[in-house]
């Protein structure tokens, strides 16, 4: 066998993940806010890119008399990112005037979901002033409540130690040792600060927090003290045992429990809480005059850019050296790629959303009980895409429907087989049915998991008891034993 070096030719195929291809995949699975931010950065970096301010009328998709016919076979996002061919205009309903469809009475919005101040100053009224933080709220009360410098120092220490819920777990003796003062003085300052607004802050634990609020309402008595000393029993709903410990009857215990439920276990949690960001839908859906559905991409969040070819031609003529020409060529290629990627992203989103609406039409007509089982492969086969592409399209995307705004992932649920080979059922629909059955229970007909299984099987759902228990726990529904204990004591 010869060990001498030699030259061989081999032919093979491989997928090369170029930076542009990776960016195209990232754009496909990004939310509308993330895509808008990326486009804004590109507009700043690339002089050949400019905003497309033209109004392009949208194209309706998803009519019932023409039930979303599948578009001609198109490449998925991986192939489209490397392609130089733009889809035609008829294949992608991009923009539409939705001003008369979703009139919320709010401030006029610009692109990206931001208030459009160019249309007026109404947006200023919708901008709420930021609220005070918990420590700022406490500091104002400290300045008004304590004149003695030592007391103010102790109050400032409590202010620094308070957690977001309004608690302060440090013992008075330990804080007194740190500050070099008497423990009774620290206790007196804490007791005074516990009456601050909101009442119940600076307590060491939940029981003390509730006690302070009950004393403020003049509702603290020996029976209530015994109840607060046994909060773990209340959490486990051991109501009969609590009646014996507190020495009260069923009606009195029910009144005591109702009083505790009206208290705030975390009085400091409302300060500085950041409201959740508004969910801006990527796809808008409404009824068509003929009874079908109209689908369009949200024009307020759809970034639209153009390549300024005129500026590119003028700059290319004025280029003085090879480096400037190379820079212009690279910027032109990047701009063209971004326009193509956004176009393909829009086409793919609307195509996948239309197929989801077609398959889940009964949900939009009748509610969650009619949600059908659906997996990525079902949609991928219909729209001639890969499952991974459908997965990326549905990630971080939402649709505004007459029944509310939902993430596209919501409509993909596992299937539960039907009895006797019947039609399968959506897991989400079964969970909804379990919740409805429990809410309809009475005092004498609390359903066990076995009873729920029997009832569901009569309705054609072949489900196991452990599956019912898993769904019940996911819905945070107590067991039948706990529900019986709760219903035995009137609220």
Short mmCIF file of C-alpha atoms in Angstrom, two decimals:
data_model
loop_
_atom_site.label_atom_id
_atom_site.label_comp_id
_atom_site.label_asym_id
_atom_site.label_seq_id
_atom_site.Cartn_x
_atom_site.Cartn_y
_atom_site.Cartn_z
CA UNK A 1 0.00 0.00 0.00
CA UNK A 2 1.47 3.32 -1.08
CA UNK A 3 1.72 6.11 1.47
CA UNK A 4 2.71 8.77 -1.01
CA UNK A 5 0.64 11.99 -1.23
CA UNK A 6 -1.88 12.27 -4.05
CA UNK A 7 -4.64 14.53 -5.34
CA UNK A 8 -8.30 13.40 -5.44
CA UNK A 9 -11.45 15.14 -6.72
CA UNK A 10 -14.67 14.63 -4.80
CA UNK A 11 -18.12 16.06 -5.46
CA UNK A 12 -20.58 16.64 -2.61
CA UNK A 13 -23.53 18.81 -1.65
CA UNK A 14 -23.84 20.83 1.55
CA UNK A 15 -25.90 23.70 2.88
CA UNK A 16 -23.76 26.71 3.68
CA UNK A 17 -25.25 29.00 6.32
CA UNK A 18 -24.18 32.38 5.08
CA UNK A 19 -24.60 35.42 7.37
CA UNK A 20 -27.47 36.67 5.20
CA UNK A 21 -29.17 33.28 5.38
CA UNK A 22 -28.89 33.26 9.16
CA UNK A 23 -30.32 36.76 9.29
CA UNK A 24 -33.24 35.75 7.06
CA UNK A 25 -34.07 32.89 9.42
CA UNK A 26 -33.83 35.22 12.41
CA UNK A 27 -36.16 37.73 10.74
CA UNK A 28 -38.69 35.00 10.05
CA UNK A 29 -38.99 33.97 13.69
CA UNK A 30 -38.70 37.47 15.17
CA UNK A 31 -41.68 39.43 16.45
CA UNK A 32 -42.94 42.54 14.70
CA UNK A 33 -41.29 44.78 17.32
CA UNK A 34 -37.92 43.08 16.83
CA UNK A 35 -38.17 43.31 13.04
CA UNK A 36 -39.08 46.99 13.25
CA UNK A 37 -36.07 47.66 15.48
CA UNK A 38 -33.79 45.81 13.05
CA UNK A 39 -35.12 47.78 10.08
CA UNK A 40 -34.62 51.06 11.97
CA UNK A 41 -30.97 50.14 12.52
CA UNK A 42 -30.53 49.28 8.84
CA UNK A 43 -32.09 52.59 7.79
CA UNK A 44 -29.48 54.39 9.86
CA UNK A 45 -26.58 52.30 8.56
CA UNK A 46 -27.49 52.01 4.89
CA UNK A 47 -27.80 55.23 2.85
CA UNK A 48 -29.42 53.34 -0.03
CA UNK A 49 -32.45 52.33 2.08
CA UNK A 50 -35.47 54.58 2.54
CA UNK A 51 -38.96 54.18 3.95
CA UNK A 52 -41.77 53.23 1.62
CA UNK A 53 -44.48 55.79 2.36
CA UNK A 54 -46.81 54.63 -0.38
CA UNK A 55 -50.20 53.25 0.60
CA UNK A 56 -50.63 49.77 -0.80
CA UNK A 57 -54.15 48.36 -0.61
CA UNK A 58 -54.37 44.93 0.98
CA UNK A 59 -55.71 41.82 -0.67
CA UNK A 60 -58.36 39.81 1.13
CA UNK A 61 -57.49 36.24 1.95
CA UNK A 62 -59.54 33.34 3.21
CA UNK A 63 -62.99 33.69 1.67
CA UNK A 64 -65.39 30.88 2.40
CA UNK A 65 -66.53 30.54 -1.21
CA UNK A 66 -62.88 30.18 -2.16
CA UNK A 67 -61.49 28.39 0.92
CA UNK A 68 -57.93 29.62 0.90
CA UNK A 69 -56.68 27.77 -2.17
CA UNK A 70 -53.06 26.73 -1.75
CA UNK A 71 -50.65 29.05 -3.45
CA UNK A 72 -48.29 27.68 -6.07
CA UNK A 73 -45.39 25.79 -4.61
CA UNK A 74 -42.98 28.32 -3.21
CA UNK A 75 -39.57 27.91 -1.66
CA UNK A 76 -39.35 28.03 2.11
CA UNK A 77 -37.45 30.75 3.93
CA UNK A 78 -34.09 29.04 3.57
CA UNK A 79 -34.40 28.85 -0.20
CA UNK A 80 -36.03 32.24 -0.56
CA UNK A 81 -33.27 33.95 1.35
CA UNK A 82 -30.75 32.76 -1.21
CA UNK A 83 -33.00 33.46 -4.18
CA UNK A 84 -32.79 36.52 -6.42
CA UNK A 85 -36.44 36.31 -7.52
CA UNK A 86 -39.04 38.49 -5.87
CA UNK A 87 -42.59 37.11 -5.38
CA UNK A 88 -45.24 38.80 -7.47
CA UNK A 89 -47.53 41.36 -5.93
CA UNK A 90 -50.64 39.16 -6.02
CA UNK A 91 -49.08 36.48 -3.83
CA UNK A 92 -48.79 38.57 -0.68
CA UNK A 93 -51.50 40.79 0.83
CA UNK A 94 -49.24 43.16 2.64
CA UNK A 95 -51.00 46.36 3.61
CA UNK A 96 -54.51 47.73 3.94
CA UNK A 97 -56.36 50.64 5.45
CA UNK A 98 -57.76 49.29 8.73
CA UNK A 99 -58.67 52.69 10.16
CA UNK A 100 -62.41 51.92 10.04
CA UNK A 101 -62.11 48.36 11.30
CA UNK A 102 -60.31 48.59 14.64
CA UNK A 103 -61.26 52.06 15.87
CA UNK A 104 -60.29 51.99 19.56
CA UNK A 105 -60.55 55.69 20.16
CA UNK A 106 -56.88 55.84 21.17
CA UNK A 107 -54.18 58.16 19.97
CA UNK A 108 -53.22 57.87 16.29
CA UNK A 109 -50.46 55.35 15.94
CA UNK A 110 -47.45 55.49 13.70
CA UNK A 111 -45.36 52.65 12.37
CA UNK A 112 -44.14 50.19 14.95
CA UNK A 113 -47.10 50.80 17.28
CA UNK A 114 -45.77 54.19 18.50
CA UNK A 115 -47.96 57.30 18.84
CA UNK A 116 -47.89 59.37 15.71
CA UNK A 117 -47.37 62.92 17.02
CA UNK A 118 -47.37 64.33 13.50
CA UNK A 119 -51.13 63.71 13.31
CA UNK A 120 -51.88 65.70 16.45
CA UNK A 121 -51.15 66.09 20.14
CA UNK A 122 -53.78 63.61 21.32
CA UNK A 123 -51.05 61.08 22.02
CA UNK A 124 -49.79 63.23 24.91
CA UNK A 125 -53.02 62.61 26.82
CA UNK A 126 -52.57 58.86 26.49
CA UNK A 127 -49.08 58.93 28.01
CA UNK A 128 -49.51 58.35 31.75
CA UNK A 129 -46.95 59.81 34.11
CA UNK A 130 -44.70 57.17 35.68
CA UNK A 131 -45.84 56.22 39.18
CA UNK A 132 -43.77 56.61 42.32
CA UNK A 133 -41.61 53.76 43.48
CA UNK A 134 -42.24 52.04 46.81
CA UNK A 135 -39.24 53.67 48.48
CA UNK A 136 -40.22 57.13 47.21
CA UNK A 137 -43.71 56.62 48.62
CA UNK A 138 -42.24 55.54 51.98
CA UNK A 139 -39.73 58.42 52.07
CA UNK A 140 -42.52 60.99 51.80
CA UNK A 141 -44.32 59.46 54.79
CA UNK A 142 -41.12 59.19 56.81
CA UNK A 143 -40.44 62.93 56.42
CA UNK A 144 -43.96 63.72 57.64
CA UNK A 145 -44.10 61.17 60.47
CA UNK A 146 -40.74 61.41 62.27
CA UNK A 147 -39.19 64.59 63.62
CA UNK A 148 -36.54 63.00 65.85
CA UNK A 149 -33.25 62.37 63.96
CA UNK A 150 -32.75 58.95 65.60
CA UNK A 151 -36.22 57.81 64.64
CA UNK A 152 -35.62 59.03 61.09
CA UNK A 153 -32.38 57.04 60.97
CA UNK A 154 -34.20 53.88 62.08
CA UNK A 155 -37.00 54.54 59.57
CA UNK A 156 -34.43 55.02 56.80
CA UNK A 157 -32.92 51.64 57.70
CA UNK A 158 -36.34 49.99 57.44
CA UNK A 159 -36.87 51.78 54.15
CA UNK A 160 -33.62 50.36 52.79
CA UNK A 161 -34.46 46.82 53.95
CA UNK A 162 -38.04 46.61 52.64
CA UNK A 163 -38.54 44.08 49.84
CA UNK A 164 -40.77 44.61 46.76
CA UNK A 165 -43.72 42.98 48.55
CA UNK A 166 -43.46 45.46 51.45
CA UNK A 167 -41.97 43.00 53.98
CA UNK A 168 -38.96 43.44 56.26
CA UNK A 169 -37.90 40.12 57.78
CA UNK A 170 -35.02 41.42 59.94
CA UNK A 171 -35.67 41.16 63.70
CA UNK A 172 -35.83 44.34 65.75
CA UNK A 173 -32.95 43.18 67.99
CA UNK A 174 -30.64 42.59 65.03
CA UNK A 175 -31.40 45.98 63.49
CA UNK A 176 -30.95 47.67 66.88
CA UNK A 177 -27.54 46.01 67.22
CA UNK A 178 -26.51 47.25 63.78
CA UNK A 179 -27.66 50.82 64.49
CA UNK A 180 -26.42 50.94 68.07
CA UNK A 181 -29.73 51.85 69.65
CA UNK A 182 -32.31 50.24 71.93
CA UNK A 183 -34.51 47.43 70.56
CA UNK A 184 -37.75 48.89 72.03
CA UNK A 185 -37.18 52.07 70.05
CA UNK A 186 -36.76 50.06 66.83
CA UNK A 187 -39.95 48.15 67.67
CA UNK A 188 -41.84 51.41 68.19
CA UNK A 189 -40.65 52.81 64.86
CA UNK A 190 -41.60 49.60 63.05
CA UNK A 191 -45.07 49.61 64.63
CA UNK A 192 -45.59 53.19 63.47
CA UNK A 193 -44.37 52.45 59.95
CA UNK A 194 -46.70 49.45 59.74
CA UNK A 195 -49.54 51.98 59.73
CA UNK A 196 -48.13 53.73 56.69
CA UNK A 197 -50.08 53.69 53.47
CA UNK A 198 -50.64 50.96 52.44
CA UNK A 199 -51.21 49.35 55.82
CA UNK A 200 -49.28 46.16 56.54
CA UNK A 201 -45.81 47.00 55.29
CA UNK A 202 -42.57 46.32 57.24
CA UNK A 203 -43.99 43.12 58.75
CA UNK A 204 -41.82 40.06 59.30
CA UNK A 205 -44.19 37.49 57.82
CA UNK A 206 -47.63 37.03 56.27
CA UNK A 207 -49.43 36.46 59.57
CA UNK A 208 -48.15 39.74 61.01
CA UNK A 209 -49.04 41.58 57.78
CA UNK A 210 -52.63 40.34 57.96
CA UNK A 211 -52.82 41.07 61.69
CA UNK A 212 -51.84 44.71 61.19
CA UNK A 213 -54.51 45.16 58.52
CA UNK A 214 -57.15 43.47 60.68
CA UNK A 215 -56.29 45.70 63.65
CA UNK A 216 -56.64 48.71 61.38
CA UNK A 217 -60.18 47.55 60.56
CA UNK A 218 -60.92 46.63 64.20
CA UNK A 219 -61.48 43.02 63.15
CA UNK A 220 -58.77 41.31 65.20
CA UNK A 221 -60.02 39.10 68.05
CA UNK A 222 -58.90 35.82 69.71
CA UNK A 223 -60.64 33.68 67.10
CA UNK A 224 -58.95 35.61 64.28
CA UNK A 225 -55.61 35.34 66.10
CA UNK A 226 -56.01 31.56 66.24
CA UNK A 227 -56.81 31.50 62.52
CA UNK A 228 -53.72 33.55 61.65
CA UNK A 229 -51.59 31.22 63.79
CA UNK A 230 -52.76 28.30 61.63
CA UNK A 231 -52.55 29.70 58.11
CA UNK A 232 -51.00 26.44 56.79
CA UNK A 233 -54.24 24.65 57.71
CA UNK A 234 -56.21 27.30 55.82
CA UNK A 235 -53.96 26.79 52.79
CA UNK A 236 -54.70 23.05 52.93
CA UNK A 237 -58.42 23.83 53.41
CA UNK A 238 -58.66 21.92 56.69
CA UNK A 239 -61.78 23.89 57.55
CA UNK A 240 -63.32 21.50 60.08
CA UNK A 241 -60.10 21.41 62.08
CA UNK A 242 -59.93 25.21 61.98
CA UNK A 243 -63.46 25.41 63.40
CA UNK A 244 -62.32 23.40 66.43
CA UNK A 245 -59.12 25.43 66.91
CA UNK A 246 -60.85 28.82 66.58
CA UNK A 247 -63.94 27.76 68.52
CA UNK A 248 -66.39 29.03 65.91
CA UNK A 249 -69.17 27.55 63.82
CA UNK A 250 -69.35 27.20 60.04
CA UNK A 251 -70.89 30.63 59.42
CA UNK A 252 -68.36 32.46 61.62
CA UNK A 253 -65.41 30.69 59.98
CA UNK A 254 -66.75 31.54 56.53
CA UNK A 255 -66.99 35.20 57.54
CA UNK A 256 -63.43 35.15 58.93
CA UNK A 257 -62.04 33.56 55.77
CA UNK A 258 -63.89 36.11 53.63
CA UNK A 259 -62.38 38.91 55.73
CA UNK A 260 -58.86 37.57 55.19
CA UNK A 261 -59.45 37.29 51.45
CA UNK A 262 -60.23 41.00 51.34
CA UNK A 263 -56.77 41.84 52.75
CA UNK A 264 -53.62 42.51 50.75
CA UNK A 265 -50.90 39.90 51.44
CA UNK A 266 -48.30 41.98 49.55
CA UNK A 267 -49.13 45.64 50.20
CA UNK A 268 -45.97 46.95 48.51
CA UNK A 269 -46.31 45.01 45.28
CA UNK A 270 -48.43 47.65 43.52
CA UNK A 271 -45.65 50.25 43.58
CA UNK A 272 -43.20 50.34 40.74
CA UNK A 273 -44.88 47.45 38.95
CA UNK A 274 -44.24 47.74 35.25
CA UNK A 275 -47.42 47.14 33.26
CA UNK A 276 -47.11 44.34 30.73
CA UNK A 277 -46.36 45.57 27.22
CA UNK A 278 -49.30 45.73 24.86
CA UNK A 279 -49.53 42.78 22.51
CA UNK A 280 -49.42 44.20 19.01
CA UNK A 281 -50.86 41.64 16.57
CA UNK A 282 -49.00 40.76 13.40
CA UNK A 283 -52.14 39.65 11.54
CA UNK A 284 -55.58 41.29 11.54
CA UNK A 285 -58.71 39.24 10.98
CA UNK A 286 -62.34 40.25 10.49
CA UNK A 287 -65.57 39.07 8.96
CA UNK A 288 -66.09 39.48 5.23
CA UNK A 289 -69.44 40.73 3.88
CA UNK A 290 -70.09 37.28 2.39
CA UNK A 291 -69.56 35.54 5.76
CA UNK A 292 -65.95 34.49 5.19
CA UNK A 293 -62.82 35.86 6.79
CA UNK A 294 -60.49 38.63 5.73
CA UNK A 295 -56.82 38.40 6.73
CA UNK A 296 -54.22 41.12 6.39
CA UNK A 297 -50.89 41.93 7.93
CA UNK A 298 -51.02 44.74 10.45
CA UNK A 299 -49.96 47.86 8.51
CA UNK A 300 -48.94 49.63 11.71
CA UNK A 301 -46.20 47.10 12.44
CA UNK A 302 -45.23 46.11 8.91
CA UNK A 303 -41.84 47.66 8.09
CA UNK A 304 -41.72 48.75 4.45
CA UNK A 305 -38.50 49.92 2.85
CA UNK A 306 -37.26 50.60 -0.68
CA UNK A 307 -33.90 50.63 -2.37
CA UNK A 308 -33.09 54.14 -3.60
CA UNK A 309 -31.77 53.16 -7.01
CA UNK A 310 -31.54 56.74 -8.23
CA UNK A 311 -29.23 57.73 -5.38
CA UNK A 312 -27.20 54.56 -5.96
CA UNK A 313 -26.74 55.40 -9.66
CA UNK A 314 -25.65 58.98 -8.88
CA UNK A 315 -23.28 57.87 -6.15
CA UNK A 316 -21.78 55.19 -8.39
CA UNK A 317 -21.04 57.77 -11.09
CA UNK A 318 -19.36 60.00 -8.53
CA UNK A 319 -17.29 57.24 -6.94
CA UNK A 320 -13.62 58.22 -7.01
CA UNK A 321 -11.87 54.92 -6.31
CA UNK A 322 -12.33 51.18 -6.05
CA UNK A 323 -13.04 51.24 -2.29
CA UNK A 324 -16.00 53.59 -2.73
CA UNK A 325 -17.43 51.45 -5.54
CA UNK A 326 -17.01 48.31 -3.43
CA UNK A 327 -18.78 50.01 -0.51
CA UNK A 328 -21.70 51.06 -2.72
CA UNK A 329 -21.98 47.56 -4.19
CA UNK A 330 -22.05 46.00 -0.72
CA UNK A 331 -24.67 48.49 0.55
CA UNK A 332 -26.82 47.93 -2.55
CA UNK A 333 -26.66 44.17 -2.13
CA UNK A 334 -27.57 44.42 1.58
CA UNK A 335 -30.49 46.75 0.86
CA UNK A 336 -31.83 44.50 -1.92
CA UNK A 337 -31.54 41.47 0.35
CA UNK A 338 -33.47 43.18 3.15
CA UNK A 339 -36.33 44.17 0.84
CA UNK A 340 -36.56 40.61 -0.50
CA UNK A 341 -36.42 39.09 2.99
CA UNK A 342 -39.19 41.32 4.32
CA UNK A 343 -41.34 40.54 1.28
CA UNK A 344 -40.85 36.81 1.70
CA UNK A 345 -41.47 37.05 5.45
CA UNK A 346 -44.80 38.82 4.81
CA UNK A 347 -45.86 36.25 2.22
CA UNK A 348 -45.00 33.34 4.51
CA UNK A 349 -46.79 34.75 7.57
CA UNK A 350 -50.03 35.47 5.74
CA UNK A 351 -49.98 32.08 4.01
CA UNK A 352 -49.52 30.16 7.27
CA UNK A 353 -52.08 32.31 9.14
CA UNK A 354 -54.65 31.76 6.39
CA UNK A 355 -54.24 28.00 6.63
CA UNK A 356 -54.59 28.10 10.42
CA UNK A 357 -57.81 30.12 10.13
CA UNK A 358 -59.19 27.71 7.55
CA UNK A 359 -58.56 24.70 9.79
CA UNK A 360 -59.77 26.34 13.00
CA UNK A 361 -62.83 28.10 11.58
CA UNK A 362 -65.16 26.39 14.08
CA UNK A 363 -63.18 27.92 16.92
CA UNK A 364 -63.78 31.41 15.58
CA UNK A 365 -67.47 30.65 15.07
CA UNK A 366 -68.31 28.75 18.27
CA UNK A 367 -65.48 29.11 20.79
CA UNK A 368 -62.69 27.09 22.40
CA UNK A 369 -64.83 23.99 22.77
CA UNK A 370 -64.58 23.54 18.99
CA UNK A 371 -60.80 23.90 18.73
CA UNK A 372 -59.47 21.12 16.50
CA UNK A 373 -56.24 19.17 16.98
CA UNK A 374 -53.51 20.67 14.82
CA UNK A 375 -49.80 20.02 14.41
CA UNK A 376 -47.10 21.77 12.42
CA UNK A 377 -46.96 19.01 9.83
CA UNK A 378 -50.62 19.54 8.88
CA UNK A 379 -50.02 23.18 8.00
CA UNK A 380 -46.60 22.54 6.43
CA UNK A 381 -48.01 19.99 4.01
CA UNK A 382 -50.83 22.29 2.92
CA UNK A 383 -48.67 25.37 2.31
CA UNK A 384 -45.77 23.40 0.80
CA UNK A 385 -43.20 24.43 3.42
CA UNK A 386 -40.93 22.65 5.83
CA UNK A 387 -42.14 22.11 9.41
CA UNK A 388 -39.23 24.15 10.75
CA UNK A 389 -40.34 27.10 8.61
CA UNK A 390 -43.90 26.90 9.95
CA UNK A 391 -42.50 26.70 13.47
CA UNK A 392 -40.46 29.86 12.92
CA UNK A 393 -43.41 31.68 11.35
CA UNK A 394 -45.70 30.94 14.31
CA UNK A 395 -43.07 31.87 16.91
CA UNK A 396 -43.60 35.31 18.50
CA UNK A 397 -46.53 36.08 16.18
CA UNK A 398 -50.12 36.88 17.14
CA UNK A 399 -53.41 37.41 15.37
CA UNK A 400 -56.25 39.79 16.29
CA UNK A 401 -59.58 38.00 15.86
CA UNK A 402 -63.20 38.76 16.79
CA UNK A 403 -62.64 36.46 19.79
CA UNK A 404 -59.53 38.28 21.00
CA UNK A 405 -55.83 38.33 20.26
CA UNK A 406 -54.07 34.97 20.26
CA UNK A 407 -50.57 33.78 19.59
CA UNK A 408 -50.40 31.61 16.49
CA UNK A 409 -48.91 28.83 18.62
CA UNK A 410 -52.18 28.70 20.56
CA UNK A 411 -53.94 26.95 17.69
CA UNK A 412 -51.52 24.01 17.68
CA UNK A 413 -52.71 21.43 20.22
CA UNK A 414 -52.24 17.72 20.63
CA UNK A 415 -55.01 15.31 19.80
CA UNK A 416 -56.95 13.12 22.24
CA UNK A 417 -58.51 10.10 20.61
CA UNK A 418 -62.25 9.69 20.44
CA UNK A 419 -64.11 6.68 21.79
CA UNK A 420 -64.96 3.82 19.43
CA UNK A 421 -62.70 5.24 16.74
CA UNK A 422 -64.56 8.55 16.60
CA UNK A 423 -63.18 11.98 15.79
CA UNK A 424 -60.22 13.11 17.88
CA UNK A 425 -60.46 16.10 20.20
CA UNK A 426 -58.13 19.00 20.93
CA UNK A 427 -56.38 18.91 24.30
CA UNK A 428 -57.18 22.59 24.82
CA UNK A 429 -60.88 21.94 24.17
CA UNK A 430 -60.84 19.06 26.68
CA UNK A 431 -59.21 21.29 29.32
CA UNK A 432 -61.91 23.88 28.69
CA UNK A 433 -64.58 21.21 29.11
CA UNK A 434 -63.06 20.03 32.42
CA UNK A 435 -63.02 23.58 33.74
CA UNK A 436 -66.66 24.11 32.72
CA UNK A 437 -67.74 20.86 34.44
CA UNK A 438 -66.02 21.85 37.70
CA UNK A 439 -67.51 25.36 37.64
CA UNK A 440 -70.99 23.86 37.24
CA UNK A 441 -70.63 21.66 40.33
CA UNK A 442 -72.98 21.95 43.26
CA UNK A 443 -72.45 21.14 46.94
CA UNK A 444 -73.81 17.61 46.60
CA UNK A 445 -72.39 16.71 43.18
CA UNK A 446 -68.64 17.42 43.39
CA UNK A 447 -67.02 15.44 40.59
CA UNK A 448 -64.07 13.17 41.24
CA UNK A 449 -61.48 12.59 38.52
CA UNK A 450 -63.10 9.23 37.77
CA UNK A 451 -66.49 10.92 37.39
CA UNK A 452 -64.99 13.48 35.00
CA UNK A 453 -63.46 10.65 32.97
CA UNK A 454 -66.82 8.88 32.75
CA UNK A 455 -68.57 12.08 31.69
CA UNK A 456 -65.98 12.86 29.02
CA UNK A 457 -66.16 9.33 27.63
CA UNK A 458 -69.91 9.71 27.27
CA UNK A 459 -69.15 12.79 25.16
CA UNK A 460 -66.81 10.75 22.95
CA UNK A 461 -63.43 11.63 24.53
CA UNK A 462 -61.20 8.64 25.26
CA UNK A 463 -59.14 10.00 28.15
CA UNK A 464 -57.29 8.43 31.08
CA UNK A 465 -57.74 9.42 34.70
CA UNK A 466 -54.11 10.52 35.09
CA UNK A 467 -54.57 12.84 32.09
CA UNK A 468 -57.61 14.43 33.72
CA UNK A 469 -55.61 14.90 36.94
CA UNK A 470 -52.75 16.49 34.97
CA UNK A 471 -55.10 18.91 33.18
CA UNK A 472 -56.90 19.74 36.43
CA UNK A 473 -53.62 20.57 38.17
CA UNK A 474 -52.50 22.67 35.19
CA UNK A 475 -55.77 24.64 35.53
CA UNK A 476 -55.07 25.02 39.29
CA UNK A 477 -58.28 23.23 40.20
CA UNK A 478 -58.13 21.57 43.64
CA UNK A 479 -58.94 17.90 44.09
CA UNK A 480 -62.52 16.80 44.69
CA UNK A 481 -61.80 16.38 48.43
CA UNK A 482 -60.54 19.96 48.71
CA UNK A 483 -63.45 21.29 46.66
CA UNK A 484 -65.90 19.53 48.98
CA UNK A 485 -64.25 21.19 51.98
CA UNK A 486 -64.47 24.59 50.32
CA UNK A 487 -68.13 24.16 49.39
CA UNK A 488 -68.97 22.96 52.89
CA UNK A 489 -68.15 26.44 54.18
CA UNK A 490 -70.15 29.19 52.41
CA UNK A 491 -68.09 32.07 51.06
#
